mmCIF file of C-alpha atoms in Angstrom:
data_model
loop_
_atom_site.group_PDB
_atom_site.id
_atom_site.type_symbol
_atom_site.label_atom_id
_atom_site.label_comp_id
_atom_site.label_asym_id
_atom_site.label_seq_id
_atom_site.Cartn_x
_atom_site.Cartn_y
_atom_site.Cartn_z
ATOM 1 C CA MET H 1 -10.905 3.469 -24.528
ATOM 2 C CA ARG H 2 -10.183 0.656 -22.660
ATOM 3 C CA ILE H 3 -8.488 0.915 -19.533
ATOM 4 C CA LEU H 4 -6.688 -2.506 -17.402
ATOM 5 C CA VAL H 5 -5.297 -2.854 -14.716
ATOM 6 C CA PHE H 6 -4.152 -5.505 -12.399
ATOM 7 C CA ALA H 7 -4.471 -5.339 -8.822
ATOM 8 C CA ASN H 8 -3.367 -8.173 -6.848
ATOM 9 C CA THR H 9 -3.355 -6.677 -2.790
ATOM 10 C CA PRO H 10 -5.788 -5.027 -1.162
ATOM 11 C CA ALA H 11 -3.509 -2.268 -1.526
ATOM 12 C CA HIS H 12 -3.367 -2.262 -5.006
ATOM 13 C CA VAL H 13 -7.803 -1.777 -5.179
ATOM 14 C CA HIS H 14 -7.473 0.581 -3.339
ATOM 15 C CA LEU H 15 -5.436 2.947 -5.307
ATOM 16 C CA TYR H 16 -6.719 2.431 -8.470
ATOM 17 C CA ARG H 17 -10.944 1.915 -7.092
ATOM 18 C CA HIS H 18 -10.449 6.374 -7.294
ATOM 19 C CA ALA H 19 -9.505 6.316 -10.758
ATOM 20 C CA VAL H 20 -11.589 3.339 -11.836
ATOM 21 C CA ASP H 21 -14.872 4.307 -10.306
ATOM 22 C CA ARG H 22 -14.269 8.234 -12.804
ATOM 23 C CA LEU H 23 -12.364 6.387 -15.843
ATOM 24 C CA GLU H 24 -16.489 4.203 -15.733
ATOM 25 C CA ASP H 25 -18.092 7.461 -15.416
ATOM 26 C CA ALA H 26 -15.588 8.892 -18.193
ATOM 27 C CA GLY H 27 -17.350 6.415 -19.904
ATOM 28 C CA HIS H 28 -14.200 4.262 -19.561
ATOM 29 C CA ASP H 29 -13.952 -0.001 -19.852
ATOM 30 C CA VAL H 30 -12.519 -0.757 -17.525
ATOM 31 C CA LEU H 31 -10.894 -4.316 -16.330
ATOM 32 C CA VAL H 32 -9.520 -5.452 -13.405
ATOM 33 C CA LEU H 33 -7.597 -8.410 -12.862
ATOM 34 C CA THR H 34 -6.803 -9.739 -10.062
ATOM 35 C CA ARG H 35 -5.877 -13.017 -7.569
ATOM 36 C CA GLU H 36 -7.386 -14.157 -4.452
ATOM 37 C CA TYR H 37 -5.259 -13.031 -2.048
ATOM 38 C CA ALA H 38 -6.223 -12.215 1.937
ATOM 39 C CA CYS H 39 -9.278 -10.190 1.193
ATOM 40 C CA THR H 40 -8.705 -8.361 -2.277
ATOM 41 C CA THR H 41 -11.389 -9.142 -3.360
ATOM 42 C CA ASP H 42 -13.848 -8.793 -0.698
ATOM 43 C CA LEU H 43 -12.455 -5.097 -1.810
ATOM 44 C CA LEU H 44 -13.019 -5.390 -5.332
ATOM 45 C CA ASP H 45 -16.855 -6.717 -4.413
ATOM 46 C CA PHE H 46 -17.360 -4.200 -1.794
ATOM 47 C CA PHE H 47 -16.517 -1.041 -4.545
ATOM 48 C CA GLY H 48 -18.642 -2.064 -6.916
ATOM 49 C CA MET H 49 -15.528 -2.774 -9.186
ATOM 50 C CA PRO H 50 -15.408 -4.379 -12.355
ATOM 51 C CA TYR H 51 -12.705 -7.077 -12.061
ATOM 52 C CA ARG H 52 -11.560 -11.606 -13.393
ATOM 53 C CA VAL H 53 -9.404 -13.722 -11.510
ATOM 54 C CA TYR H 54 -6.857 -15.543 -13.284
ATOM 55 C CA GLY H 55 -5.306 -17.004 -10.250
ATOM 56 C CA LYS H 56 -5.132 -17.415 -5.998
ATOM 57 C CA HIS H 57 -1.701 -16.785 -3.572
ATOM 58 C CA GLU H 58 -1.597 -18.218 0.074
ATOM 59 C CA THR H 59 -0.357 -17.050 2.618
ATOM 60 C CA ASP H 60 2.173 -19.771 3.592
ATOM 61 C CA GLY H 61 4.823 -18.617 2.803
ATOM 62 C CA TYR H 62 7.031 -17.450 -0.425
ATOM 63 C CA SER H 63 10.430 -18.300 -2.579
ATOM 64 C CA THR H 64 10.893 -17.523 -5.829
ATOM 65 C CA ALA H 65 10.854 -20.956 -6.951
ATOM 66 C CA ARG H 66 6.843 -20.806 -5.679
ATOM 67 C CA PHE H 67 6.479 -17.252 -7.239
ATOM 68 C CA ALA H 68 7.527 -18.634 -10.665
ATOM 69 C CA ARG H 69 5.405 -21.808 -10.785
ATOM 70 C CA GLU H 70 2.693 -19.690 -9.720
ATOM 71 C CA LEU H 71 3.318 -17.749 -12.500
ATOM 72 C CA GLY H 72 2.877 -20.424 -14.844
ATOM 73 C CA GLY H 73 0.118 -21.022 -14.203
ATOM 74 C CA GLN H 74 -1.405 -18.251 -14.240
ATOM 75 C CA PHE H 75 -0.111 -16.943 -17.355
ATOM 76 C CA TYR H 76 -2.824 -18.915 -19.214
ATOM 77 C CA THR H 77 -5.415 -16.961 -17.421
ATOM 78 C CA ILE H 78 -3.655 -13.563 -18.282
ATOM 79 C CA GLY H 79 -3.101 -14.147 -21.014
ATOM 80 C CA ARG H 80 -6.929 -15.299 -21.947
ATOM 81 C CA GLU H 81 -8.199 -12.269 -20.442
ATOM 82 C CA ALA H 82 -6.167 -9.403 -21.319
ATOM 83 C CA ARG H 83 -6.707 -10.740 -25.651
ATOM 84 C CA ARG H 84 -10.372 -10.670 -24.847
ATOM 85 C CA PHE H 85 -10.142 -6.517 -22.937
ATOM 86 C CA ASP H 86 -7.974 -5.921 -26.147
ATOM 87 C CA PRO H 87 -7.538 -2.355 -23.857
ATOM 88 C CA ASP H 88 -5.603 0.242 -24.955
ATOM 89 C CA VAL H 89 -3.029 0.642 -22.166
ATOM 90 C CA VAL H 90 -2.189 -0.982 -19.135
ATOM 91 C CA PHE H 91 -1.749 -0.438 -15.791
ATOM 92 C CA GLY H 92 -0.424 -2.433 -12.824
ATOM 93 C CA ARG H 93 4.003 -3.386 -11.558
ATOM 94 C CA GLY H 94 5.969 -6.708 -11.852
ATOM 95 C CA PRO H 95 5.473 -9.273 -14.884
ATOM 96 C CA TYR H 96 2.037 -9.397 -15.160
ATOM 97 C CA ALA H 97 1.561 -6.055 -16.133
ATOM 98 C CA ALA H 98 3.966 -6.371 -18.581
ATOM 99 C CA TYR H 99 3.343 -9.564 -20.155
ATOM 100 C CA ALA H 100 -0.339 -8.549 -20.749
ATOM 101 C CA GLY H 101 1.104 -4.762 -22.764
ATOM 102 C CA THR H 102 3.551 -7.112 -24.541
ATOM 103 C CA LEU H 103 0.221 -10.081 -25.738
ATOM 104 C CA THR H 104 -1.569 -7.709 -26.508
ATOM 105 C CA ARG H 105 0.404 -4.427 -28.136
ATOM 106 C CA SER H 106 -0.573 -1.957 -25.298
ATOM 107 C CA PRO H 107 1.267 1.068 -23.457
ATOM 108 C CA VAL H 108 1.868 -0.266 -19.837
ATOM 109 C CA VAL H 109 2.132 2.337 -17.508
ATOM 110 C CA LEU H 110 3.996 0.829 -13.721
ATOM 111 C CA VAL H 111 3.059 2.248 -10.612
ATOM 112 C CA LEU H 112 5.501 1.777 -8.161
ATOM 113 C CA ASP H 113 7.621 2.365 -4.558
ATOM 114 C CA ASP H 114 10.326 1.553 -3.718
ATOM 115 C CA GLU H 115 10.015 -1.863 -2.442
ATOM 116 C CA PRO H 116 13.811 -3.833 -2.988
ATOM 117 C CA GLY H 117 11.616 -6.485 -5.714
ATOM 118 C CA ASP H 118 14.360 -5.605 -8.072
ATOM 119 C CA PHE H 119 12.741 -9.371 -10.000
ATOM 120 C CA ASN H 120 9.955 -6.890 -10.506
ATOM 121 C CA HIS H 121 11.856 -4.564 -11.838
ATOM 122 C CA THR H 122 13.619 -6.149 -13.732
ATOM 123 C CA VAL H 123 11.694 -8.522 -15.776
ATOM 124 C CA SER H 124 9.457 -4.970 -16.555
ATOM 125 C CA ARG H 125 10.488 -2.582 -16.596
ATOM 126 C CA PRO H 126 12.062 -2.679 -20.003
ATOM 127 C CA PHE H 127 7.890 -3.291 -20.953
ATOM 128 C CA ALA H 128 7.143 0.001 -19.714
ATOM 129 C CA ASP H 129 6.575 3.489 -21.700
ATOM 130 C CA CYS H 130 5.546 5.138 -18.900
ATOM 131 C CA ILE H 131 7.301 4.162 -14.710
ATOM 132 C CA LEU H 132 5.951 6.284 -11.779
ATOM 133 C CA SER H 133 6.844 6.452 -8.387
ATOM 134 C CA PRO H 134 6.715 8.973 -4.830
ATOM 135 C CA ALA H 135 9.618 11.431 -5.787
ATOM 136 C CA VAL H 136 11.443 9.187 -2.198
ATOM 137 C CA THR H 137 11.689 6.301 -4.565
ATOM 138 C CA ARG H 138 16.121 6.795 -4.624
ATOM 139 C CA ARG H 139 16.381 3.649 -7.780
ATOM 140 C CA ASP H 140 16.637 4.386 -12.012
ATOM 141 C CA LEU H 141 14.075 2.525 -13.885
ATOM 142 C CA GLY H 142 15.164 4.986 -16.953
ATOM 143 C CA ALA H 143 14.430 7.813 -19.112
ATOM 144 C CA ASP H 144 10.550 6.617 -18.699
ATOM 145 C CA HIS H 145 9.954 7.655 -14.406
ATOM 146 C CA TYR H 146 9.188 10.421 -13.444
ATOM 147 C CA THR H 147 8.398 11.052 -10.460
ATOM 148 C CA PHE H 148 5.773 13.415 -8.514
ATOM 149 C CA GLN H 149 5.390 14.733 -4.245
ATOM 150 C CA GLY H 150 3.580 11.794 -2.176
ATOM 151 C CA PHE H 151 3.057 8.014 -2.214
ATOM 152 C CA LYS H 152 1.048 5.939 -3.699
ATOM 153 C CA GLU H 153 -1.540 5.728 -0.505
ATOM 154 C CA CYS H 154 -2.277 9.680 -1.419
ATOM 155 C CA ALA H 155 -4.712 8.207 -4.326
ATOM 156 C CA TYR H 156 -7.328 7.250 -1.566
ATOM 157 C CA LEU H 157 -6.358 9.037 1.878
ATOM 158 C CA HIS H 158 -5.232 11.900 0.011
ATOM 159 C CA PRO H 159 -7.186 14.851 2.043
ATOM 160 C CA ASP H 160 -9.333 15.937 -1.213
ATOM 161 C CA VAL H 161 -10.563 12.178 -1.520
ATOM 162 C CA PHE H 162 -11.144 10.889 2.400
ATOM 163 C CA GLU H 163 -13.543 10.868 4.713
ATOM 164 C CA PRO H 164 -13.136 9.214 7.763
ATOM 165 C CA ASP H 165 -16.264 7.444 8.476
ATOM 166 C CA GLU H 166 -17.835 9.151 11.850
ATOM 167 C CA ASN H 167 -19.066 6.052 12.999
ATOM 168 C CA VAL H 168 -16.037 3.144 13.126
ATOM 169 C CA ARG H 169 -16.204 3.889 16.473
ATOM 170 C CA GLU H 170 -19.772 2.352 17.010
ATOM 171 C CA PHE H 171 -19.036 -0.521 14.832
ATOM 172 C CA LEU H 172 -15.865 -1.670 16.963
ATOM 173 C CA GLY H 173 -17.181 -1.099 20.219
ATOM 174 C CA VAL H 174 -15.152 1.394 21.761
ATOM 175 C CA ASP H 175 -16.579 4.417 23.905
ATOM 176 C CA PRO H 176 -15.800 8.069 21.967
ATOM 177 C CA ASP H 177 -13.449 8.707 24.506
ATOM 178 C CA GLU H 178 -11.882 5.352 24.552
ATOM 179 C CA PRO H 179 -8.332 4.870 23.842
ATOM 180 C CA TYR H 180 -7.216 2.113 21.300
ATOM 181 C CA VAL H 181 -4.228 0.569 19.452
ATOM 182 C CA LEU H 182 -3.888 -1.046 16.756
ATOM 183 C CA VAL H 183 -1.807 -3.586 16.136
ATOM 184 C CA ARG H 184 -1.636 -5.506 12.729
ATOM 185 C CA PHE H 185 0.972 -9.062 12.121
ATOM 186 C CA ASN H 186 3.062 -9.560 8.564
ATOM 187 C CA ALA H 187 2.237 -12.839 6.581
ATOM 188 C CA LEU H 188 5.657 -11.770 4.897
ATOM 189 C CA ASP H 189 4.664 -13.916 2.512
ATOM 190 C CA ALA H 190 5.523 -11.734 -0.596
ATOM 191 C CA LEU H 191 8.650 -12.212 -2.740
ATOM 192 C CA HIS H 192 11.049 -9.258 -1.075
ATOM 193 C CA ASP H 193 10.260 -10.836 1.918
ATOM 194 C CA THR H 194 11.312 -13.993 1.075
ATOM 195 C CA ASP H 195 13.667 -15.187 4.047
ATOM 196 C CA LEU H 196 12.502 -12.439 6.906
ATOM 197 C CA GLU H 197 10.962 -11.952 10.304
ATOM 198 C CA GLY H 198 8.493 -9.940 12.032
ATOM 199 C CA PHE H 199 7.695 -8.807 14.892
ATOM 200 C CA ARG H 200 8.421 -13.705 17.279
ATOM 201 C CA PRO H 201 5.537 -15.122 18.872
ATOM 202 C CA GLU H 202 6.520 -14.245 22.572
ATOM 203 C CA GLN H 203 7.017 -10.314 21.168
ATOM 204 C CA ARG H 204 3.230 -11.060 20.097
ATOM 205 C CA ARG H 205 1.690 -12.130 23.163
ATOM 206 C CA ASP H 206 4.801 -9.462 24.450
ATOM 207 C CA LEU H 207 3.407 -6.320 23.134
ATOM 208 C CA ILE H 208 -0.457 -6.873 23.414
ATOM 209 C CA GLU H 209 -0.013 -7.172 27.300
ATOM 210 C CA ARG H 210 2.113 -4.006 27.420
ATOM 211 C CA LEU H 211 -0.482 -2.408 25.082
ATOM 212 C CA SER H 212 -3.905 -2.847 27.092
ATOM 213 C CA GLU H 213 -2.993 -1.511 30.407
ATOM 214 C CA HIS H 214 -3.214 1.517 28.464
ATOM 215 C CA ALA H 215 -5.907 1.224 25.179
ATOM 216 C CA THR H 216 -8.463 -1.580 24.137
ATOM 217 C CA VAL H 217 -6.387 -3.343 22.083
ATOM 218 C CA PHE H 218 -7.238 -4.303 17.942
ATOM 219 C CA VAL H 219 -5.096 -6.825 16.042
ATOM 220 C CA SER H 220 -5.430 -7.411 12.623
ATOM 221 C CA ASP H 221 -3.559 -10.527 11.708
ATOM 222 C CA GLU H 222 -2.890 -11.202 8.250
ATOM 223 C CA GLY H 223 -1.256 -14.941 8.147
ATOM 224 C CA ASP H 224 -3.926 -15.400 10.496
ATOM 225 C CA GLU H 225 -1.949 -17.292 13.584
ATOM 226 C CA MET H 226 -2.301 -15.754 16.567
ATOM 227 C CA ASP H 227 -5.210 -17.818 19.047
ATOM 228 C CA LEU H 228 -6.366 -14.479 20.851
ATOM 229 C CA SER H 229 -8.658 -16.099 23.124
ATOM 230 C CA GLU H 230 -6.071 -15.682 26.410
ATOM 231 C CA LEU H 231 -4.683 -12.503 25.310
ATOM 232 C CA PRO H 232 -6.182 -9.318 26.342
ATOM 233 C CA ALA H 233 -7.245 -8.266 22.200
ATOM 234 C CA ARG H 234 -10.023 -8.386 19.824
ATOM 235 C CA PRO H 235 -9.273 -9.456 16.108
ATOM 236 C CA TYR H 236 -10.117 -6.405 14.245
ATOM 237 C CA ASP H 237 -13.070 -6.906 12.463
ATOM 238 C CA LEU H 238 -14.271 -5.232 10.636
ATOM 239 C CA HIS H 239 -15.272 -5.913 6.828
ATOM 240 C CA PRO H 240 -11.659 -4.327 5.389
ATOM 241 C CA ALA H 241 -13.184 -1.731 3.856
ATOM 242 C CA MET H 242 -13.193 -0.159 7.000
ATOM 243 C CA ILE H 243 -9.729 -0.025 8.495
ATOM 244 C CA HIS H 244 -8.580 3.137 7.157
ATOM 245 C CA ASP H 245 -11.107 4.595 8.681
ATOM 246 C CA ALA H 246 -10.615 2.828 12.049
ATOM 247 C CA MET H 247 -6.740 3.329 11.509
ATOM 248 C CA ALA H 248 -7.418 7.099 10.892
ATOM 249 C CA GLU H 249 -9.556 7.388 14.795
ATOM 250 C CA ALA H 250 -7.497 5.162 16.235
ATOM 251 C CA ASP H 251 -4.544 6.437 18.774
ATOM 252 C CA LEU H 252 -1.044 4.013 18.156
ATOM 253 C CA LEU H 253 -1.132 1.860 14.753
ATOM 254 C CA VAL H 254 2.276 -0.817 15.853
ATOM 255 C CA ALA H 255 3.330 -3.117 12.255
ATOM 256 C CA ASP H 256 6.481 -4.844 11.627
ATOM 257 C CA THR H 257 4.556 -4.801 8.058
ATOM 258 C CA GLY H 258 5.182 -0.630 5.499
ATOM 259 C CA THR H 259 2.025 -0.552 4.176
ATOM 260 C CA MET H 260 -0.679 0.618 7.474
ATOM 261 C CA VAL H 261 2.299 2.734 8.716
ATOM 262 C CA ASN H 262 2.433 4.805 5.968
ATOM 263 C CA GLU H 263 -1.032 4.986 5.785
ATOM 264 C CA ALA H 264 -1.604 5.484 9.465
ATOM 265 C CA ALA H 265 0.895 8.389 9.192
ATOM 266 C CA LEU H 266 -0.911 9.919 6.083
ATOM 267 C CA LEU H 267 -3.515 10.140 8.631
ATOM 268 C CA GLY H 268 -2.017 11.213 11.107
ATOM 269 C CA THR H 269 -1.970 8.400 13.615
ATOM 270 C CA PRO H 270 1.773 7.690 15.374
ATOM 271 C CA ALA H 271 2.473 5.143 13.668
ATOM 272 C CA PHE H 272 5.689 2.515 14.492
ATOM 273 C CA ARG H 273 7.679 -0.454 12.052
ATOM 274 C CA TYR H 274 9.544 -2.513 13.788
ATOM 275 C CA ARG H 275 12.245 -3.864 11.009
ATOM 276 C CA GLY H 276 12.479 -6.680 12.908
ATOM 277 C CA THR H 277 15.150 -8.616 10.301
ATOM 278 C CA ASP H 278 14.298 -5.957 7.106
ATOM 279 C CA ASP H 279 17.489 -3.936 6.785
ATOM 280 C CA HIS H 280 16.439 -2.557 3.703
ATOM 281 C CA GLU H 281 16.084 1.188 3.641
ATOM 282 C CA TYR H 282 12.674 2.676 2.020
ATOM 283 C CA GLY H 283 12.290 5.897 0.667
ATOM 284 C CA GLU H 284 8.431 6.617 2.068
ATOM 285 C CA PHE H 285 10.245 6.170 5.824
ATOM 286 C CA ARG H 286 12.729 7.762 5.625
ATOM 287 C CA GLU H 287 10.352 11.022 3.704
ATOM 288 C CA LEU H 288 7.550 9.630 7.248
ATOM 289 C CA GLU H 289 9.750 9.603 9.508
ATOM 290 C CA ARG H 290 11.187 13.445 9.100
ATOM 291 C CA ALA H 291 7.782 14.795 8.899
ATOM 292 C CA GLY H 292 7.728 13.646 12.193
ATOM 293 C CA LEU H 293 4.676 11.744 11.077
ATOM 294 C CA ALA H 294 6.474 7.577 11.410
ATOM 295 C CA GLU H 295 8.937 5.976 12.937
ATOM 296 C CA GLN H 296 11.492 3.416 12.442
ATOM 297 C CA PHE H 297 12.230 0.263 15.334
ATOM 298 C CA ASP H 298 15.768 -2.022 15.537
ATOM 299 C CA ASP H 299 15.053 -3.119 18.643
ATOM 300 C CA TYR H 300 11.550 -4.834 20.307
ATOM 301 C CA ALA H 301 12.013 -3.045 23.590
ATOM 302 C CA ALA H 302 12.402 0.540 22.236
ATOM 303 C CA VAL H 303 9.466 -0.140 20.151
ATOM 304 C CA ARG H 304 7.291 -1.719 22.919
ATOM 305 C CA ASP H 305 8.560 0.992 25.203
ATOM 306 C CA ARG H 306 7.391 4.406 22.687
ATOM 307 C CA SER H 307 4.257 2.367 21.851
ATOM 308 C CA LEU H 308 3.409 3.052 25.994
ATOM 309 C CA GLU H 309 5.354 6.908 26.010
ATOM 310 C CA ILE H 310 2.741 7.498 23.660
ATOM 311 C CA LEU H 311 -0.324 5.809 24.849
ATOM 312 C CA THR H 312 0.255 8.484 28.552
ATOM 313 C CA ASP H 313 1.170 11.866 26.369
ATOM 314 C CA ASP H 314 -2.682 13.543 26.200
ATOM 315 C CA GLY H 315 -0.602 15.660 24.083
ATOM 316 C CA VAL H 316 0.628 13.686 21.278
ATOM 317 C CA GLY H 317 -2.791 13.333 18.842
ATOM 318 C CA GLU H 318 -2.464 17.257 18.418
ATOM 319 C CA ARG H 319 1.035 16.949 17.552
ATOM 320 C CA TRP H 320 0.558 14.131 14.955
ATOM 321 C CA GLN H 321 -2.578 15.684 13.494
ATOM 322 C CA ARG H 322 -0.612 19.528 13.296
ATOM 323 C CA ARG H 323 2.211 17.816 11.180
ATOM 324 C CA ARG H 324 0.001 16.293 9.306
ATOM 325 C CA ARG H 325 -1.812 19.281 8.041
ATOM 326 C CA GLU H 326 1.379 20.734 6.927
ATOM 327 C CA TYR H 327 2.712 17.574 5.071
ATOM 328 C CA VAL H 328 0.452 16.720 3.142
ATOM 329 C CA SER H 329 -1.270 19.988 2.117
ATOM 330 C CA ASP H 330 1.791 19.995 -0.528
ATOM 331 C CA LEU H 331 1.708 16.348 -1.388
ATOM 332 C CA VAL H 332 0.376 14.777 -5.214
ATOM 333 C CA ASN H 333 -3.785 13.941 -5.210
ATOM 334 C CA LEU H 334 -2.105 11.115 -7.310
ATOM 335 C CA SER H 335 -6.068 9.128 -8.212
ATOM 336 C CA ASP H 336 -6.158 12.183 -10.978
ATOM 337 C CA LEU H 337 -2.859 11.758 -11.710
ATOM 338 C CA LEU H 338 -3.493 7.993 -12.218
ATOM 339 C CA VAL H 339 -7.093 8.827 -14.372
ATOM 340 C CA GLU H 340 -4.840 12.080 -17.108
ATOM 341 C CA VAL H 341 -2.322 9.136 -18.052
ATOM 342 C CA ALA H 342 -4.832 6.752 -18.384
ATOM 343 C CA GLN H 343 -7.193 9.038 -20.713
ATOM 344 C CA SER H 344 -2.294 10.044 -22.464
ATOM 345 C CA ARG H 345 -2.466 6.001 -23.130
ATOM 346 C CA GLY H 346 0.165 7.024 -20.745
ATOM 347 C CA ALA H 347 2.214 9.640 -22.955
ATOM 348 C CA VAL H 348 3.880 12.115 -21.295
ATOM 349 C CA ASP H 349 3.867 14.720 -23.787
ATOM 350 C CA ARG H 350 -0.134 13.937 -24.207
ATOM 351 C CA LEU H 351 -0.180 15.182 -20.246
ATOM 352 C CA SER H 352 -2.608 18.333 -19.860
ATOM 353 C CA SER H 353 0.611 21.488 -18.298
ATOM 354 C CA PRO H 354 -0.427 21.317 -14.884
ATOM 355 C CA THR H 355 -0.679 17.864 -14.857
ATOM 356 C CA ARG H 356 3.630 17.475 -16.444
ATOM 357 C CA GLY H 357 4.271 20.201 -13.462
ATOM 358 C CA ALA H 358 3.776 17.035 -11.010
ATOM 359 C CA LEU H 359 5.516 15.165 -12.106
ATOM 360 C CA GLN H 360 9.410 15.131 -12.787
ATOM 361 C CA PRO H 361 11.870 12.783 -15.387
ATOM 362 C CA LYS H 362 13.701 11.068 -12.530
ATOM 363 C CA ARG H 363 16.611 10.997 -15.105
ATOM 364 C CA ARG H 364 18.139 13.984 -15.796
ATOM 365 C CA GLU H 365 20.826 15.660 -18.167
ATOM 366 C CA GLN H 366 23.755 15.166 -17.566
ATOM 367 C CA PRO H 367 25.512 19.023 -17.833
ATOM 368 C CA ARG H 368 28.486 18.489 -21.656
ATOM 369 C CA LEU H 369 32.063 18.291 -20.365
#
């Protein structure tokens, strides 16, 4: 079989990397189509995934008009590469996967989450043969929409597939018992981030200064805008492939971006998200809050003060790890699911009984009156 995968962001690389490895090991031909964006191609190189680049996306703001211009230039390359590869099934999300599948007359599998990206869903849903999303997703995307117990991050952070690197503290230059915090600042350059605001510059500085009184602070600045030379913090400068190892060992993660909060929570690290001006209710965050693994804040002072409270609580690490062990034991290993869906060419009725049992149709039959 030939399997085409779209990995447009670093998170997408992690989502598919174990499935790609296993499909290649099984003798299938896999191609990843990607764009130059943040560290996406760095991760693809690190994990040895077969890829071709169809375009680029800068991290300096975004708009619907700019997105449309990008698509116009990129669709030509996507079409050329998709026709050349001639896939049996296409994985991805949004207009990229929909276009490639339509052009090559291949089944399209969309792997989505509960983001507010109505544009992406609107343009891709009519072309999808199978839509997979976490059970916490609230929107109904039609008769081919199936949900699973877990999160898209379960493809690479499920206990069956994730083993933290024990040397990460040495790589970071922190002592075995030295507390440290990861702070992640969002570039807010995605389509669904348009007009949103996270931590303001003065809040970023205040947060770093206050946290540094209790722990070593590492800053991951997605937009690469901050000058840390006069602040008590270090840039997170390990290879981006090691970010989950660093998260797993951290005492706390504070961010105004979503994916890393989900990731830290699933690793049992206290994970706090500052909403800023984002008032969308995400099913993933709500579920992780219910499990006691993540917390969200509308007010800057509240997230700052709660972070300081956590760093002075000696028992918090064990509490979070206990909650994590209890919670993740019932979650689906998404990589297993993706491999079998690929081999079935997106046909749910061809899946094995255990895998079909892990999927639930989002749309329920309405009782007849």
